[in-house]
Amino acid sequence: MAMWDKIKDQAKTFQQSQGTRGASGPGQGHQGAQGHQGPLGSGRPGSSSGGSKAQLIGMFKTQLASVKTELKSGAYRDASMAMCALVAAADGQVEPAERQRVEELIVSNEVLQNFPADQLRQRFNQHVDRLVGNFELGKSEALQVIAKAAKKPAEARAVIQTGMVIAGADGVFEPSEQYAIREACTALGVPPSEFGV
């Protein structure tokens, strides 16, 4: 539990310094930040707004960077691209601008630089095309690819962390993105609670 308490404290500080983006009118930023301390202190990791998510993403990035040298297998590459596509298309559609934004996040991601950018783009777009063409079929294909990383627990966790870093880059976790991450956790045999989803 200590970890969550620490994250909540950091999130509190983070929110006070940021104000609450979009939570209240421009003149009430500070008030809004104060008002948010309630849910943050309640011990429900998923209940807070931006602050703790940003802390969480930072933590996942750090964890991924620490195992970067181990994340060089084709299974991790393919599964993480399927994961990113699943998150990008979680609501059943992908705007061209969003596709491009996620592509840029992927090729600039420190850990994914273990792989040639064109390999990553190709696999990501292949999955997105399938998801947009037939969501249910595309999703089951993506989850099959994701499940192949289950053999190595470190890689399995890294796939989920990669998906969460990409999903959370815009500061918002949509319910559909959280659901996609939960499904991937199931495919990999990793408890979703580990990732606060």
CSV table of C-alpha atoms in Angstrom, one decimal:
chain,number,residue,atom,x,y,z
A,1,MET,CA,0.0,0.0,0.0
A,2,ALA,CA,3.0,2.3,0.7
A,3,MET,CA,3.6,2.7,-3.0
A,4,TRP,CA,0.1,4.0,-3.6
A,5,ASP,CA,0.4,6.4,-0.7
A,6,LYS,CA,3.6,7.7,-2.1
A,7,ILE,CA,2.1,8.2,-5.5
A,8,LYS,CA,-1.0,9.9,-4.0
A,9,ASP,CA,1.2,12.3,-2.1
A,10,GLN,CA,3.2,13.1,-5.3
A,11,ALA,CA,0.0,13.4,-7.2
A,12,LYS,CA,-1.3,15.9,-4.6
A,13,THR,CA,1.7,18.1,-5.0
A,14,PHE,CA,1.6,17.7,-8.8
A,15,GLN,CA,-2.0,18.8,-8.9
A,16,GLN,CA,-1.5,21.8,-6.7
A,17,SER,CA,1.3,23.0,-9.0
A,18,GLN,CA,-0.6,22.3,-12.2
A,19,GLY,CA,-4.0,23.5,-11.1
A,20,THR,CA,-6.6,21.1,-12.5
A,21,ARG,CA,-6.5,21.1,-16.2
A,22,GLY,CA,-10.0,21.2,-17.6
A,23,ALA,CA,-11.7,20.5,-14.3
A,24,SER,CA,-12.8,24.0,-13.6
A,25,GLY,CA,-13.0,27.4,-15.2
A,26,PRO,CA,-9.8,29.4,-15.7
A,27,GLY,CA,-10.3,31.5,-12.6
A,28,GLN,CA,-10.8,28.6,-10.3
A,29,GLY,CA,-7.7,26.6,-11.0
A,30,HIS,CA,-6.4,26.7,-7.5
A,31,GLN,CA,-9.7,26.1,-5.9
A,32,GLY,CA,-10.2,23.1,-8.1
A,33,ALA,CA,-6.8,21.7,-7.1
A,34,GLN,CA,-7.7,21.9,-3.4
A,35,GLY,CA,-11.0,20.2,-4.0
A,36,HIS,CA,-9.3,17.3,-5.6
A,37,GLN,CA,-7.4,16.2,-2.5
A,38,GLY,CA,-10.5,14.4,-1.3
A,39,PRO,CA,-10.6,11.5,-3.8
A,40,LEU,CA,-6.8,11.3,-3.9
A,41,GLY,CA,-6.7,10.6,-0.2
A,42,SER,CA,-9.4,8.0,-0.2
A,43,GLY,CA,-7.1,5.1,-1.2
A,44,ARG,CA,-8.7,4.3,-4.5
A,45,PRO,CA,-5.9,4.5,-7.0
A,46,GLY,CA,-8.1,4.9,-10.0
A,47,SER,CA,-10.2,7.7,-8.6
A,48,SER,CA,-7.9,10.6,-8.9
A,49,SER,CA,-7.7,12.8,-12.0
A,50,GLY,CA,-4.6,13.8,-13.9
A,51,GLY,CA,-1.9,13.9,-11.1
A,52,SER,CA,-1.5,10.3,-10.1
A,53,LYS,CA,-1.9,9.0,-13.7
A,54,ALA,CA,1.0,11.3,-14.7
A,55,GLN,CA,3.0,9.9,-11.8
A,56,LEU,CA,2.1,6.4,-12.8
A,57,ILE,CA,3.2,6.9,-16.4
A,58,GLY,CA,6.5,8.3,-15.2
A,59,MET,CA,7.0,5.3,-13.0
A,60,PHE,CA,6.3,2.9,-15.9
A,61,LYS,CA,8.7,4.8,-18.1
A,62,THR,CA,11.4,4.4,-15.5
A,63,GLN,CA,10.7,0.7,-15.0
A,64,LEU,CA,10.8,0.1,-18.8
A,65,ALA,CA,14.1,2.0,-19.1
A,66,SER,CA,15.6,-0.2,-16.4
A,67,VAL,CA,14.9,-3.4,-18.3
A,68,LYS,CA,15.5,-1.9,-21.8
A,69,THR,CA,18.4,-4.3,-22.5
A,70,GLU,CA,16.2,-7.3,-21.9
A,71,LEU,CA,13.4,-6.1,-24.3
A,72,LYS,CA,14.9,-7.1,-27.6
A,73,SER,CA,12.8,-10.1,-28.6
A,74,GLY,CA,10.4,-10.3,-31.5
A,75,ALA,CA,7.7,-11.4,-29.2
A,76,TYR,CA,8.0,-8.1,-27.1
A,77,ARG,CA,8.1,-6.0,-30.3
A,78,ASP,CA,5.1,-7.6,-31.9
A,79,ALA,CA,3.0,-7.7,-28.7
A,80,SER,CA,3.8,-4.1,-27.8
A,81,MET,CA,2.8,-2.9,-31.3
A,82,ALA,CA,-0.5,-4.9,-31.0
A,83,MET,CA,-1.0,-3.4,-27.6
A,84,CYS,CA,-0.4,0.2,-28.9
A,85,ALA,CA,-2.8,-0.4,-31.8
A,86,LEU,CA,-5.4,-1.8,-29.4
A,87,VAL,CA,-5.2,1.3,-27.3
A,88,ALA,CA,-5.2,3.7,-30.2
A,89,ALA,CA,-8.3,2.0,-31.7
A,90,ALA,CA,-9.9,1.3,-28.3
A,91,ASP,CA,-13.1,3.2,-29.2
A,92,GLY,CA,-13.4,1.5,-32.6
A,93,GLN,CA,-12.0,4.3,-34.7
A,94,VAL,CA,-8.7,6.1,-35.3
A,95,GLU,CA,-8.4,9.5,-36.8
A,96,PRO,CA,-5.4,9.9,-39.1
A,97,ALA,CA,-3.9,12.6,-36.8
A,98,GLU,CA,-4.2,10.2,-33.8
A,99,ARG,CA,-2.6,7.4,-35.8
A,100,GLN,CA,0.3,9.7,-36.6
A,101,ARG,CA,0.6,10.9,-33.1
A,102,VAL,CA,0.8,7.4,-31.7
A,103,GLU,CA,3.3,6.4,-34.4
A,104,GLU,CA,5.6,9.3,-33.3
A,105,LEU,CA,5.3,8.3,-29.7
A,106,ILE,CA,6.2,4.7,-30.6
A,107,VAL,CA,9.3,5.6,-32.7
A,108,SER,CA,10.5,8.1,-30.1
A,109,ASN,CA,10.0,5.8,-27.2
A,110,GLU,CA,13.3,5.0,-25.5
A,111,VAL,CA,12.8,1.3,-25.1
A,112,LEU,CA,11.2,0.7,-28.5
A,113,GLN,CA,14.3,2.3,-30.1
A,114,ASN,CA,15.8,-1.2,-29.7
A,115,PHE,CA,13.9,-2.0,-33.0
A,116,PRO,CA,14.0,-0.4,-36.5
A,117,ALA,CA,11.3,2.3,-36.7
A,118,ASP,CA,9.9,0.9,-40.0
A,119,GLN,CA,9.3,-2.5,-38.4
A,120,LEU,CA,7.4,-0.8,-35.6
A,121,ARG,CA,5.4,1.4,-37.9
A,122,GLN,CA,4.5,-1.5,-40.2
A,123,ARG,CA,3.3,-3.8,-37.4
A,124,PHE,CA,1.4,-1.0,-35.6
A,125,ASN,CA,-0.4,0.1,-38.8
A,126,GLN,CA,-1.2,-3.5,-39.8
A,127,HIS,CA,-3.1,-4.0,-36.5
A,128,VAL,CA,-4.8,-0.6,-36.7
A,129,ASP,CA,-6.0,-1.3,-40.2
A,130,ARG,CA,-7.4,-4.7,-39.1
A,131,LEU,CA,-9.1,-3.1,-36.0
A,132,VAL,CA,-10.7,-0.3,-38.1
A,133,GLY,CA,-11.8,-2.8,-40.8
A,134,ASN,CA,-13.4,-5.3,-38.4
A,135,PHE,CA,-13.0,-4.3,-34.8
A,136,GLU,CA,-13.8,-7.7,-33.2
A,137,LEU,CA,-11.7,-9.7,-35.5
A,138,GLY,CA,-8.8,-7.2,-35.3
A,139,LYS,CA,-9.0,-7.3,-31.5
A,140,SER,CA,-8.9,-11.1,-31.3
A,141,GLU,CA,-5.9,-11.1,-33.6
A,142,ALA,CA,-4.1,-8.4,-31.6
A,143,LEU,CA,-4.8,-10.2,-28.3
A,144,GLN,CA,-3.4,-13.5,-29.8
A,145,VAL,CA,-0.2,-11.6,-30.7
A,146,ILE,CA,-0.1,-10.0,-27.2
A,147,ALA,CA,-0.5,-13.4,-25.6
A,148,LYS,CA,2.7,-14.7,-27.2
A,149,ALA,CA,4.7,-12.5,-24.8
A,150,ALA,CA,3.2,-14.3,-21.8
A,151,LYS,CA,6.1,-16.8,-21.6
A,152,LYS,CA,8.4,-14.2,-20.0
A,153,PRO,CA,6.8,-12.3,-17.1
A,154,ALA,CA,9.2,-9.4,-17.5
A,155,GLU,CA,8.2,-9.0,-21.2
A,156,ALA,CA,4.5,-9.5,-20.4
A,157,ARG,CA,4.6,-6.6,-17.9
A,158,ALA,CA,6.6,-4.5,-20.3
A,159,VAL,CA,4.0,-4.9,-23.0
A,160,ILE,CA,1.3,-3.5,-20.6
A,161,GLN,CA,3.5,-0.7,-19.4
A,162,THR,CA,4.3,0.3,-23.0
A,163,GLY,CA,0.6,0.4,-23.8
A,164,MET,CA,-0.1,2.5,-20.8
A,165,VAL,CA,2.7,4.9,-21.5
A,166,ILE,CA,1.4,5.4,-25.1
A,167,ALA,CA,-2.2,5.6,-23.9
A,168,GLY,CA,-1.5,8.1,-21.1
A,169,ALA,CA,0.7,10.3,-23.2
A,170,ASP,CA,-2.2,12.7,-23.8
A,171,GLY,CA,-2.9,12.9,-20.1
A,172,VAL,CA,-6.3,11.1,-20.4
A,173,PHE,CA,-7.1,7.5,-19.9
A,174,GLU,CA,-10.4,6.8,-21.7
A,175,PRO,CA,-12.6,4.0,-20.2
A,176,SER,CA,-12.2,2.2,-23.6
A,177,GLU,CA,-8.4,2.4,-23.3
A,178,GLN,CA,-8.5,1.0,-19.7
A,179,TYR,CA,-10.8,-1.8,-20.9
A,180,ALA,CA,-8.3,-2.6,-23.7
A,181,ILE,CA,-5.5,-2.7,-21.2
A,182,ARG,CA,-7.5,-5.0,-18.9
A,183,GLU,CA,-8.1,-7.4,-21.8
A,184,ALA,CA,-4.4,-7.5,-22.6
A,185,CYS,CA,-3.6,-8.2,-19.0
A,186,THR,CA,-6.0,-11.2,-19.1
A,187,ALA,CA,-4.3,-12.4,-22.3
A,188,LEU,CA,-0.9,-12.2,-20.6
A,189,GLY,CA,-2.0,-13.6,-17.3
A,190,VAL,CA,-1.0,-10.4,-15.4
A,191,PRO,CA,-3.4,-8.9,-12.8
A,192,PRO,CA,-4.8,-5.6,-14.0
A,193,SER,CA,-4.7,-4.3,-10.4
A,194,GLU,CA,-0.9,-4.1,-10.8
A,195,PHE,CA,-1.4,-1.3,-13.2
A,196,GLY,CA,-4.3,0.4,-11.5
A,197,VAL,CA,-6.8,-0.5,-14.2
